[in-house]
Coordinates of C-alpha atoms in Angstrom, one line a residue:
Chain A
M105 CA 0.0 0.0 0.0
I106 CA 1.2 3.4 -0.8
L107 CA 2.9 5.2 2.1
W108 CA 1.2 8.5 1.8
M109 CA -2.2 6.7 2.0
I110 CA -1.2 5.2 5.3
L111 CA 0.1 8.5 6.5
K112 CA -3.2 10.2 5.5
V113 CA -5.2 7.5 7.4
A114 CA -2.9 7.9 10.4
L115 CA -3.3 11.7 10.5
K116 CA -7.0 11.5 10.0
S117 CA -7.5 9.1 12.9
L118 CA -5.3 11.3 15.1
M119 CA -7.3 14.4 14.0
A120 CA -10.6 12.5 14.7
N121 CA -9.6 12.2 18.4
K122 CA -7.6 15.5 18.9
L123 CA -7.8 15.7 22.7
R124 CA -7.0 12.1 23.1
S125 CA -4.1 12.2 20.7
I126 CA -2.6 15.3 22.4
L127 CA -2.9 13.7 25.9
A128 CA -1.2 10.6 24.6
M129 CA 1.6 12.7 23.1
L130 CA 2.0 14.8 26.2
G131 CA 4.5 12.5 27.7
I132 CA 6.7 12.7 24.7
I133 CA 6.2 16.4 24.3
I134 CA 7.2 17.1 27.9
G135 CA 10.1 14.6 27.8
V136 CA 11.6 15.9 24.6
G137 CA 11.0 19.5 25.7
A138 CA 12.7 18.9 29.0
V139 CA 15.6 17.1 27.4
I140 CA 16.2 20.0 24.9
A141 CA 15.9 22.7 27.5
M142 CA 18.2 20.9 29.9
L143 CA 20.8 20.1 27.3
A144 CA 20.6 23.8 26.3
I145 CA 21.3 24.8 29.9
G146 CA 24.1 22.3 30.1
A147 CA 25.7 23.6 26.9
G148 CA 25.3 27.2 27.9
T149 CA 26.8 26.6 31.3
Q150 CA 29.7 24.7 29.8
A151 CA 30.3 27.5 27.3
S152 CA 30.3 30.2 29.9
V153 CA 32.7 28.2 32.2
M154 CA 35.0 27.6 29.2
G155 CA 34.8 31.3 28.4
R156 CA 35.9 32.3 31.9
I157 CA 38.7 29.8 31.9
S158 CA 40.1 30.9 28.6
A159 CA 39.7 34.6 29.6
M160 CA 42.3 33.9 32.2
G161 CA 44.8 33.5 29.5
T162 CA 46.0 30.6 27.4
N163 CA 48.7 28.0 28.4
L164 CA 48.8 29.5 31.8
L165 CA 50.5 28.1 34.9
V166 CA 50.2 29.9 38.2
V167 CA 52.7 29.3 41.0
R168 CA 51.6 30.3 44.4
P169 CA 53.2 29.8 47.8
G170 CA 51.9 26.8 49.7
Q171 CA 49.8 27.0 52.8
R172 CA 51.6 27.3 56.0
G173 CA 50.7 24.9 58.8
T174 CA 51.2 21.6 60.4
G175 CA 49.0 18.6 60.9
G176 CA 46.3 19.9 58.6
V177 CA 45.8 23.2 60.4
M178 CA 46.3 26.0 57.9
S179 CA 47.6 29.2 59.2
G180 CA 48.0 31.5 56.3
T181 CA 50.2 31.7 53.2
Q182 CA 53.9 31.2 53.3
Q183 CA 56.3 34.0 52.3
N184 CA 58.9 32.2 50.2
M185 CA 58.8 33.2 46.6
T186 CA 61.2 35.8 45.4
L187 CA 62.0 37.6 42.2
D188 CA 65.1 35.4 41.9
D189 CA 62.8 32.4 41.9
A190 CA 61.0 33.9 38.9
T191 CA 64.2 34.6 37.1
A192 CA 65.4 31.0 37.8
L193 CA 62.3 29.5 36.4
L194 CA 62.6 31.5 33.2
T195 CA 66.3 30.5 32.7
Q196 CA 66.2 26.9 33.9
V197 CA 62.9 25.5 32.8
R198 CA 62.4 24.6 29.2
G199 CA 59.2 25.5 27.3
I200 CA 58.4 28.8 29.0
R201 CA 57.5 31.7 26.7
A202 CA 57.0 34.4 29.3
I203 CA 56.9 34.9 33.1
A204 CA 55.4 37.6 35.2
P205 CA 56.1 38.1 38.9
V206 CA 53.0 39.3 40.8
V207 CA 52.5 41.1 44.1
S208 CA 49.2 42.6 45.1
G209 CA 47.5 44.7 47.7
N210 CA 44.6 47.0 48.4
G211 CA 44.8 50.5 47.0
Q212 CA 43.0 53.6 48.3
L213 CA 42.7 55.8 45.3
K214 CA 42.0 59.5 45.3
Y215 CA 41.5 61.9 42.4
F216 CA 40.4 65.4 43.4
G217 CA 37.5 64.9 45.7
K218 CA 36.8 61.4 44.6
N219 CA 37.8 58.2 46.5
A220 CA 37.8 54.6 45.3
R221 CA 39.1 51.3 46.4
A222 CA 40.7 48.8 44.0
T223 CA 43.1 45.9 43.9
V224 CA 46.6 47.0 43.0
M225 CA 48.6 44.4 41.0
G226 CA 52.4 45.0 40.8
T227 CA 53.8 43.1 37.9
S228 CA 55.9 43.2 34.8
I229 CA 54.9 44.1 31.2
T230 CA 54.5 40.4 30.3
Y231 CA 51.5 40.1 32.6
M232 CA 49.3 41.6 29.9
P233 CA 49.8 38.9 27.2
I234 CA 50.0 36.1 29.8
R235 CA 46.7 37.0 31.4
A236 CA 45.1 38.0 28.0
F237 CA 44.6 41.7 29.0
E238 CA 44.5 44.3 26.3
I239 CA 44.9 48.0 26.4
E240 CA 41.8 49.9 25.3
R241 CA 43.4 53.4 25.1
G242 CA 46.8 54.8 26.0
E243 CA 49.6 52.3 26.5
M244 CA 51.1 49.8 28.8
F245 CA 54.0 51.0 31.0
T246 CA 57.4 50.1 29.7
E247 CA 60.4 48.0 30.8
Q248 CA 62.2 51.3 31.6
D249 CA 59.3 52.3 33.9
V250 CA 59.8 49.0 35.8
E251 CA 63.6 49.6 36.1
R252 CA 63.1 53.2 37.1
M253 CA 60.4 52.3 39.6
A254 CA 58.2 54.8 37.9
R255 CA 54.9 55.8 39.4
V256 CA 52.7 54.9 36.5
A257 CA 49.6 52.7 36.3
V258 CA 47.2 51.2 33.8
I259 CA 43.7 51.0 35.2
G260 CA 40.6 48.8 34.7
P261 CA 37.5 50.3 33.1
V262 CA 35.4 49.9 36.3
T263 CA 38.1 51.6 38.4
A264 CA 38.4 54.4 35.8
E265 CA 34.6 54.9 35.9
N266 CA 34.6 55.0 39.7
L267 CA 37.4 57.5 40.0
F268 CA 37.2 59.6 36.9
G269 CA 33.6 59.3 35.9
A270 CA 33.1 60.3 32.3
S271 CA 36.3 62.3 31.9
D272 CA 39.4 60.8 30.2
P273 CA 41.8 59.2 32.8
I274 CA 44.8 59.0 30.4
G275 CA 47.5 61.4 31.5
Q276 CA 45.8 62.2 34.8
T277 CA 47.5 62.0 38.1
M278 CA 45.8 60.3 41.0
K279 CA 46.9 59.3 44.5
V280 CA 47.4 55.7 45.4
N281 CA 47.8 55.2 49.2
G282 CA 48.9 58.8 49.2
I283 CA 51.5 58.5 46.4
N284 CA 51.1 60.2 43.1
F285 CA 50.6 57.9 40.1
R286 CA 50.2 58.9 36.5
V287 CA 47.6 56.9 34.5
V288 CA 49.1 55.8 31.2
G289 CA 46.6 53.3 29.9
L290 CA 43.1 52.0 30.2
I291 CA 42.5 48.2 30.2
K292 CA 39.9 46.6 27.9
S293 CA 37.0 45.1 29.7
K294 CA 36.8 41.4 30.3
G295 CA 33.6 41.3 32.3
D296 CA 33.0 40.2 35.8
Q297 CA 34.0 36.7 36.6
G298 CA 32.1 36.3 39.8
Y299 CA 34.8 35.6 42.3
F300 CA 37.0 38.4 41.0
N301 CA 36.4 41.4 38.7
P302 CA 39.4 41.9 36.5
D303 CA 37.9 45.2 35.3
D304 CA 38.3 46.7 38.8
Q305 CA 42.0 46.8 39.3
L306 CA 45.2 48.9 38.9
I307 CA 48.3 47.5 37.3
V308 CA 51.6 49.1 38.3
P309 CA 55.3 48.1 37.9
Y310 CA 56.2 45.4 40.5
T311 CA 59.2 47.3 41.5
T312 CA 57.1 50.3 42.4
A313 CA 54.5 48.2 44.2
M314 CA 57.1 46.2 46.2
K315 CA 59.4 49.1 47.3
Q316 CA 57.1 52.2 47.4
L317 CA 53.5 51.0 47.9
F318 CA 53.5 47.9 50.0
G319 CA 57.1 47.3 51.1
L320 CA 57.1 43.6 50.1
D321 CA 60.0 41.3 49.6
Y322 CA 58.0 38.2 48.5
L323 CA 55.8 37.5 45.6
R324 CA 52.1 36.6 45.7
E325 CA 52.4 34.5 42.6
I326 CA 54.4 33.8 39.5
D327 CA 52.4 33.5 36.3
I328 CA 54.0 31.4 33.6
Q329 CA 52.9 31.2 30.0
A330 CA 54.1 28.0 28.3
K331 CA 55.0 27.8 24.7
E332 CA 52.3 26.4 22.4
D333 CA 53.9 23.0 22.0
A334 CA 55.0 22.6 25.6
D335 CA 54.0 19.7 27.7
L336 CA 52.3 21.4 30.6
T337 CA 52.6 18.4 32.9
Q338 CA 56.3 18.2 32.3
L339 CA 56.8 21.9 32.6
Q340 CA 54.9 21.9 35.9
A341 CA 57.1 19.1 37.3
D342 CA 60.3 20.9 36.1
A343 CA 59.2 24.2 37.7
L344 CA 58.4 22.4 40.9
A345 CA 61.8 20.7 40.9
V346 CA 63.6 24.0 40.3
L347 CA 61.8 25.7 43.2
R348 CA 62.2 22.8 45.6
K349 CA 66.0 23.0 44.9
R350 CA 66.1 26.7 45.4
H351 CA 64.1 26.5 48.6
R352 CA 66.4 23.6 49.8
L353 CA 63.6 21.2 50.4
Q354 CA 64.8 17.7 51.3
P355 CA 63.3 14.8 49.3
G356 CA 60.2 13.6 51.1
T357 CA 59.2 16.9 52.6
P358 CA 56.0 18.5 51.2
D359 CA 56.1 21.1 48.5
D360 CA 56.1 24.7 49.7
V361 CA 54.5 26.0 46.6
N362 CA 51.6 24.8 44.5
I363 CA 51.3 25.1 40.8
R364 CA 47.9 25.2 39.1
N365 CA 47.6 24.5 35.5
Q366 CA 44.8 25.7 33.3
A367 CA 44.4 22.3 31.7
D368 CA 43.4 21.0 35.1
L369 CA 40.6 23.5 35.3
L370 CA 39.4 22.7 31.8
E371 CA 39.5 19.0 32.6
T372 CA 37.5 19.5 35.8
A373 CA 34.9 21.6 34.0
N374 CA 34.7 18.9 31.2
E375 CA 34.3 16.2 33.8
V376 CA 31.5 18.1 35.5
S377 CA 29.7 18.7 32.3
K378 CA 30.0 15.1 31.3
K379 CA 28.4 13.9 34.5
F380 CA 25.7 16.5 33.9
T381 CA 25.0 15.1 30.5
V382 CA 24.8 11.5 31.8
L383 CA 22.3 12.7 34.4
L384 CA 20.2 14.5 31.7
G385 CA 20.4 11.4 29.6
A386 CA 18.9 9.4 32.4
I387 CA 16.1 11.9 32.9
A388 CA 15.5 11.9 29.1
G389 CA 15.3 8.1 29.1
I390 CA 12.8 8.0 31.9
S391 CA 10.5 10.7 30.5
L392 CA 10.6 9.1 27.0
L393 CA 9.8 5.7 28.5
V394 CA 6.8 7.2 30.3
G395 CA 5.8 8.9 27.0
G396 CA 6.2 5.7 25.1
I397 CA 3.9 3.8 27.6
G398 CA 1.3 6.5 27.1
I399 CA 1.5 5.9 23.3
M400 CA 1.3 2.2 23.7
N401 CA -1.8 2.5 25.9
I402 CA -3.6 4.7 23.4
M403 CA -2.6 2.4 20.6
L404 CA -4.1 -0.6 22.4
V405 CA -7.3 1.3 22.8
T406 CA -7.3 2.4 19.1
V407 CA -6.7 -1.2 18.0
T408 CA -9.7 -2.4 20.0
E409 CA -11.9 0.4 18.8
R410 CA -11.0 -0.3 15.2
T411 CA -11.4 -4.0 15.3
R412 CA -14.2 -3.8 12.7
E413 CA -12.0 -1.7 10.4
I414 CA -9.2 -4.3 10.7
G415 CA -11.7 -7.0 9.7
I416 CA -12.9 -5.0 6.7
R417 CA -9.4 -4.3 5.6
K418 CA -8.4 -7.9 5.9
A419 CA -11.5 -9.0 4.0
I420 CA -10.7 -6.8 1.0
G421 CA -7.1 -8.1 0.9
A422 CA -4.9 -6.5 3.5
K423 CA -2.2 -8.8 4.7
D424 CA -1.0 -9.1 8.3
R425 CA 2.0 -7.0 7.3
D426 CA -0.2 -4.2 5.9
I427 CA -2.1 -4.0 9.2
L428 CA 1.1 -4.0 11.2
N429 CA 2.6 -1.2 9.1
Q430 CA -0.5 0.9 9.4
F431 CA -0.6 0.8 13.2
L432 CA 3.1 1.1 13.5
I433 CA 3.1 4.2 11.3
E434 CA 0.3 5.6 13.3
A435 CA 2.3 5.2 16.5
L436 CA 5.3 6.6 14.7
V437 CA 3.4 9.7 13.5
M438 CA 2.1 10.3 17.0
S439 CA 5.5 10.1 18.6
A440 CA 7.2 12.1 15.9
L441 CA 4.6 14.7 16.1
G442 CA 4.9 14.8 19.9
G443 CA 8.7 15.0 19.4
L444 CA 8.3 18.0 17.0
L445 CA 6.0 19.8 19.5
G446 CA 8.4 18.9 22.2
V447 CA 11.3 20.4 20.2
G448 CA 9.2 23.6 19.9
M449 CA 8.5 23.6 23.6
G450 CA 12.2 22.9 24.5
V451 CA 13.6 25.6 22.2
G452 CA 11.0 28.0 23.4
S453 CA 11.6 27.4 27.1
A454 CA 15.4 27.5 26.5
E455 CA 15.0 30.9 24.9
I456 CA 12.8 32.1 27.7
L457 CA 15.2 30.8 30.4
G458 CA 18.2 32.4 28.6
R459 CA 16.4 35.7 28.3
F460 CA 14.8 36.1 31.7
T461 CA 17.0 34.2 34.1
D462 CA 20.7 33.9 34.8
F463 CA 21.0 30.6 32.9
A464 CA 23.0 30.8 29.8
T465 CA 21.3 28.5 27.2
I466 CA 22.6 27.2 23.9
V467 CA 20.4 24.9 21.8
K468 CA 22.8 22.6 19.9
P469 CA 21.4 21.2 16.7
Y470 CA 22.5 17.7 17.7
S471 CA 20.2 17.8 20.7
I472 CA 17.2 18.4 18.4
F473 CA 18.1 15.4 16.2
L474 CA 18.9 13.3 19.2
A475 CA 15.5 14.0 20.8
L476 CA 13.6 13.5 17.6
G477 CA 15.4 10.3 16.9
F478 CA 14.7 9.0 20.3
S479 CA 11.0 9.9 20.2
A480 CA 10.7 8.1 16.8
A481 CA 12.4 5.1 18.2
V482 CA 10.1 5.1 21.2
G483 CA 7.1 5.3 18.9
I484 CA 8.3 2.2 16.9
F485 CA 9.3 0.3 20.1
F486 CA 6.0 0.9 21.9
G487 CA 3.8 0.8 18.8
Y488 CA 5.1 -2.6 17.8
Y489 CA 3.1 -4.6 20.4
P490 CA -0.3 -3.0 19.7
A491 CA 0.4 -3.2 15.9
T492 CA 1.2 -6.9 16.2
R493 CA -2.0 -7.5 18.1
A494 CA -3.9 -5.8 15.4
A495 CA -2.2 -7.8 12.6
K496 CA -2.9 -11.1 14.3
L497 CA -6.6 -10.6 14.7
D498 CA -8.9 -13.1 13.0
P499 CA -10.8 -11.4 10.2
I500 CA -14.1 -13.2 10.8
E501 CA -14.1 -12.3 14.5
C502 CA -13.3 -8.7 13.6
L503 CA -16.2 -8.5 11.2
R504 CA -18.6 -9.8 13.8
Y505 CA -17.2 -7.5 16.5
E506 CA -19.8 -5.1 17.8
Chain B
M188 CA -15.6 -21.5 -10.7
I189 CA -16.3 -22.8 -7.3
D190 CA -16.0 -26.5 -6.5
A191 CA -16.2 -27.3 -2.8
K192 CA -16.2 -31.0 -1.8
H193 CA -17.1 -32.5 1.6
L194 CA -16.5 -29.4 3.7
V195 CA -16.4 -29.9 7.4
K196 CA -16.1 -27.2 10.0
E197 CA -16.4 -27.6 13.8
Y198 CA -16.5 -25.1 16.6
H199 CA -15.6 -25.8 20.2
L200 CA -17.8 -23.9 22.6
G201 CA -17.3 -24.5 26.3
G202 CA -16.4 -28.1 25.9
Q203 CA -19.1 -28.8 23.4
T204 CA -18.3 -29.5 19.8
V205 CA -20.7 -27.9 17.3
R206 CA -20.5 -29.2 13.7
A207 CA -21.4 -26.1 11.7
L208 CA -20.7 -27.7 8.3
N209 CA -21.2 -31.4 7.9
N210 CA -20.0 -32.7 4.6
V211 CA -21.2 -29.8 2.5
S212 CA -20.4 -29.9 -1.3
V213 CA -21.2 -26.9 -3.4
K214 CA -20.5 -26.4 -7.1
I215 CA -21.1 -23.0 -8.7
D216 CA -20.3 -22.2 -12.3
A217 CA -19.0 -18.9 -13.7
G218 CA -21.8 -16.5 -14.5
E219 CA -24.3 -17.9 -12.0
L220 CA -26.4 -15.9 -9.6
V221 CA -26.9 -18.2 -6.7
A222 CA -28.6 -17.8 -3.3
I223 CA -27.3 -19.7 -0.3
R224 CA -30.3 -19.8 2.0
G225 CA -31.0 -21.2 5.4
P226 CA -32.3 -20.4 8.8
S227 CA -29.9 -19.0 11.4
G228 CA -27.6 -21.7 12.7
S229 CA -27.8 -23.6 9.5
G230 CA -24.1 -23.0 8.8
K231 CA -24.6 -20.5 6.0
S232 CA -22.3 -17.9 7.6
T233 CA -19.6 -20.5 8.1
L234 CA -19.9 -21.6 4.5
M235 CA -19.7 -18.0 3.3
A236 CA -16.5 -17.5 5.5
I237 CA -14.9 -20.5 3.9
L238 CA -16.0 -19.7 0.3
G239 CA -14.7 -16.2 1.0
C240 CA -11.3 -17.5 2.0
L241 CA -11.7 -15.8 5.5
D242 CA -11.6 -19.2 7.2
Y243 CA -10.2 -22.7 6.7
P244 CA -12.4 -25.8 6.6
D245 CA -11.4 -28.6 9.0
A246 CA -11.8 -31.2 6.2
G247 CA -12.7 -31.2 2.6
E248 CA -11.4 -29.5 -0.6
Y249 CA -12.1 -26.1 -2.0
W250 CA -11.2 -25.3 -5.5
L251 CA -11.6 -21.7 -6.5
A252 CA -11.0 -20.8 -10.2
G253 CA -8.9 -24.0 -10.6
E254 CA -6.8 -23.5 -7.5
D255 CA -7.1 -25.6 -4.3
V256 CA -7.2 -22.9 -1.6
A257 CA -7.9 -25.1 1.4
G258 CA -4.2 -25.4 2.4
L259 CA -2.8 -22.0 1.4
S260 CA -1.0 -19.6 3.7
K261 CA -2.6 -16.6 5.3
N262 CA -0.8 -14.2 3.0
R263 CA -1.8 -16.1 -0.1
L264 CA -5.4 -16.1 1.1
A265 CA -5.3 -12.4 1.6
E266 CA -4.2 -12.0 -2.0
I267 CA -7.0 -14.3 -3.2
R268 CA -9.5 -12.3 -1.2
N269 CA -8.1 -9.2 -2.8
Q270 CA -8.0 -10.4 -6.4
R271 CA -10.7 -13.0 -6.8
I272 CA -13.4 -12.2 -4.2
G273 CA -15.5 -9.2 -3.7
F274 CA -17.4 -8.9 -0.4
V275 CA -20.7 -7.1 0.2
F276 CA -21.9 -7.1 3.8
Q277 CA -25.2 -6.5 5.5
T278 CA -24.1 -3.4 7.3
F279 CA -22.0 -2.1 4.4
H280 CA -18.7 -2.1 6.3
L281 CA -17.3 1.0 4.7
L282 CA -14.4 2.8 6.4
P283 CA -15.5 6.0 8.1
R284 CA -13.7 9.3 7.4
M285 CA -12.8 8.1 3.9
S286 CA -14.7 9.3 0.8
A287 CA -16.6 6.9 -1.3
L288 CA -13.9 7.0 -3.9
E289 CA -11.2 6.2 -1.3
N290 CA -13.2 3.3 0.0
V291 CA -13.5 1.9 -3.5
E292 CA -9.8 2.5 -4.2
L293 CA -8.7 0.6 -1.1
P294 CA -8.6 -3.0 -2.5
L295 CA -6.5 -1.7 -5.4
H296 CA -4.0 0.0 -3.0
Y297 CA -3.5 -3.4 -1.2
A298 CA -2.8 -4.8 -4.7
A299 CA -0.4 -1.9 -5.3
R300 CA -2.1 -1.0 -8.5
H301 CA -1.4 2.4 -10.0
D302 CA -4.6 2.8 -11.9
A303 CA -6.7 2.8 -8.7
R304 CA -8.3 6.2 -9.2
E305 CA -9.5 5.4 -12.8
R306 CA -10.8 2.0 -12.0
A307 CA -12.6 3.2 -8.8
L308 CA -14.3 6.0 -10.7
K309 CA -15.5 3.4 -13.3
A310 CA -16.8 1.1 -10.6
L311 CA -18.7 3.9 -9.0
D312 CA -20.1 4.8 -12.4
I313 CA -21.4 1.2 -12.8
V314 CA -23.3 1.3 -9.5
G315 CA -24.7 4.8 -10.5
L316 CA -22.8 6.9 -7.9
S317 CA -20.6 9.1 -10.2
D318 CA -22.0 12.2 -8.5
R319 CA -21.2 11.0 -4.9
T320 CA -17.5 10.2 -5.2
H321 CA -16.3 12.6 -2.6
H322 CA -19.0 12.0 0.0
E323 CA -18.1 10.2 3.2
P324 CA -20.2 7.2 4.3
N325 CA -22.1 9.2 6.9
Q326 CA -23.2 11.7 4.2
L327 CA -24.8 8.9 2.2
S328 CA -28.1 7.0 2.5
G329 CA -28.2 3.2 3.3
G330 CA -28.8 2.3 -0.4
Q331 CA -26.0 4.6 -1.5
R332 CA -23.6 3.1 1.0
Q333 CA -24.5 -0.4 -0.2
R334 CA -23.8 0.7 -3.7
V335 CA -20.4 2.0 -2.7
A336 CA -19.7 -1.3 -1.1
I337 CA -20.7 -3.1 -4.3
A338 CA -18.4 -0.8 -6.3
R339 CA -15.6 -1.7 -3.9
A340 CA -16.5 -5.4 -4.4
I341 CA -16.3 -5.2 -8.2
V342 CA -13.4 -2.9 -8.6
T343 CA -10.8 -5.6 -8.7
D344 CA -12.8 -7.6 -11.2
P345 CA -13.1 -10.6 -8.9
A346 CA -14.1 -14.2 -9.9
I347 CA -17.0 -14.1 -7.5
I348 CA -18.9 -11.6 -5.5
L349 CA -20.1 -12.8 -2.1
A350 CA -23.0 -10.8 -0.6
D351 CA -23.9 -11.5 3.0
E352 CA -27.5 -10.4 3.6
P353 CA -27.0 -7.4 1.3
T354 CA -30.5 -6.1 1.8
G355 CA -30.8 -6.9 5.5
A356 CA -30.3 -3.3 6.7
L357 CA -32.3 -1.7 3.9
D358 CA -36.0 -0.9 3.5
S359 CA -37.8 -3.2 1.0
R360 CA -37.8 -0.7 -1.9
T361 CA -34.1 0.0 -1.6
G362 CA -33.5 -3.7 -1.2
E363 CA -35.2 -4.3 -4.4
E364 CA -33.0 -1.8 -6.1
I365 CA -29.9 -3.4 -4.8
L366 CA -31.1 -6.9 -5.9
A367 CA -31.8 -5.4 -9.4
L368 CA -28.3 -4.1 -9.4
F369 CA -27.0 -7.6 -8.7
K370 CA -29.1 -8.9 -11.6
T371 CA -27.6 -6.3 -13.9
L372 CA -24.1 -7.1 -12.8
N373 CA -24.8 -10.8 -13.3
D374 CA -26.1 -10.1 -16.8
Q375 CA -22.8 -8.5 -17.5
G376 CA -21.2 -11.9 -16.7
R377 CA -20.3 -11.6 -13.0
T378 CA -20.6 -14.6 -10.7
I379 CA -22.6 -13.6 -7.6
I380 CA -23.5 -15.6 -4.4
V381 CA -26.1 -14.1 -2.1
V382 CA -26.2 -15.4 1.4
T383 CA -29.6 -14.8 3.0
H384 CA -32.3 -16.2 5.3
D385 CA -35.0 -14.5 3.3
P386 CA -36.8 -16.6 0.6
A387 CA -38.0 -13.4 -1.1
V388 CA -34.4 -12.4 -1.7
A389 CA -33.5 -15.9 -2.7
R390 CA -36.3 -15.8 -5.3
H391 CA -34.4 -13.1 -7.2
C392 CA -31.6 -15.5 -7.8
R393 CA -31.5 -18.0 -10.5
R394 CA -30.6 -20.9 -8.3
E395 CA -30.9 -21.7 -4.6
I396 CA -28.7 -23.8 -2.3
Y397 CA -30.6 -24.5 0.9
L398 CA -28.7 -25.3 4.0
M399 CA -30.2 -26.9 7.1
D400 CA -28.2 -28.0 10.2
G401 CA -24.9 -27.9 8.4
R402 CA -26.0 -29.9 5.4
V403 CA -27.3 -29.1 1.9
A404 CA -31.0 -29.9 2.0
E405 CA -34.0 -29.9 -0.4
P406 CA -35.6 -26.5 -0.1
E407 CA -39.1 -26.8 1.3
S408 CA -39.4 -23.3 0.0
G409 CA -42.9 -22.0 0.6
R410 CA -43.8 -23.5 4.0
M411 CA -40.3 -23.1 5.5
G412 CA -40.0 -19.5 4.3
E413 CA -43.3 -18.5 5.8
W414 CA -42.4 -20.2 9.1
E415 CA -39.1 -18.3 9.0
M416 CA -40.8 -15.0 8.4
M417 CA -43.1 -15.4 11.3
Q418 CA -40.1 -15.8 13.7

């Protein structure tokens, strides 16, 4: 029998019982919709986490002093990393493209009558490319500024706004903890990252910060940018070995610094999103199962209701296979239609969530095909039993059926 | 055309065995208009199911158009019903939500024929319903529905047309019209078997096979018929 005739009959019988068909499809609609919406949240969350991680800079390794303490009791950060450590890393470890020593402290800023507070980072000019900062206007301070211990600063856009309002900060002189600093550049915005806002800070030469602002001898961190082809794990081990040697740590004693690697963060994020996807898959499976049972139920009712029709069709020459196909296609049409409506609902609710809540949502095309494929498979799987029952009915009994 | 020999069919109802057909032999030639008549319980419905290839006999032979169909597979029987037999039922048995034309086309679709539309229109023309092709069954009168059913039965050019109480659900005038249509179709060379309990219907046929208690019997036409009608 011609396929479109079967489709036409299937659609007509669905249309004849609109409410019932929609109720039967509801399980699939909700299941598919939920799967698509949740996968969209998953993909959106993953994308924003990845975005934050790569905004921190590429191929980044961060060396920080270890925690001080004994027997598991932490009592603050050790003071043990020096500028010489940073220089040693750069000269002794292979695969490093650039290095930036970092000190930091709180700055009380003052410009005419206005006050503001911001984090002050003291570092070298390499900090900008390592941490993926760009200069919006003006320029970065220079190597000479670092050597001369110049009182110059580049400032984040939020700090600039707080302190200077609408007027141009470049070339202005402000006071940082009572010392005059000239603003030479404005940093391009990266956006708030939750735990820390990179737009609300001040970057000054580390020499100036250590000697003039905070009186520090030790570094808060050393940022390392690895070369593109470098093996980060190896580099990390080498850096650790160099520092242990310099800090005269005996073999067997715990490290006094810890090195975080951006790949670790990415891996963790991927791990989490994988688990999230498995969880969503399980929810999808359950809701589609429930939807499939709904369709099987209504198909069994349909077969019983249309016993006479089955008898007539068999009398005029329908084979068992023709009847099987007809009811199977009806179940398939119902589940595929439910799947389509579910896709609409899922995409719509992902859109609404993305627009009106804090969830970032991205509807990936694969999730639509996945959901549609699954709902069609559910239709065939759960339609098969009712269709077989219909096909096996005895034509004489069907014709006598009241 | 039809040569059935020593047909036996038994039913088992709650531990009891009922012999619906007991050694029935029927021979019908091409071009005949035959009535199979008998009171209810005589086995005529069982005989019609077997002659219509809807059921198997427990014993006996059934030759239809030169082929022994008693031992064929279900699929082959479906093909035979599709190509060689046209059914007309008491309550029409048209499919709802399908136009007259679609109903008539249906057997041709199962035969995967591509000239379905053309042939269906021709069949509807033969039964005089050319102007009702796009009406659905519930928009047609009883007589018109039965005409659609007859068009569906003849559309595949079957060897035999089996009509089961074709006038049973119609008023007497419409019934007469349907029987007249059968006569016309028979005049055009079609073989028609009418199964009925009604002697008045049987009288329209050119021959009568009378069934009684699962056997072919001599029709005691007048008396038996009147007794039946009083029931």
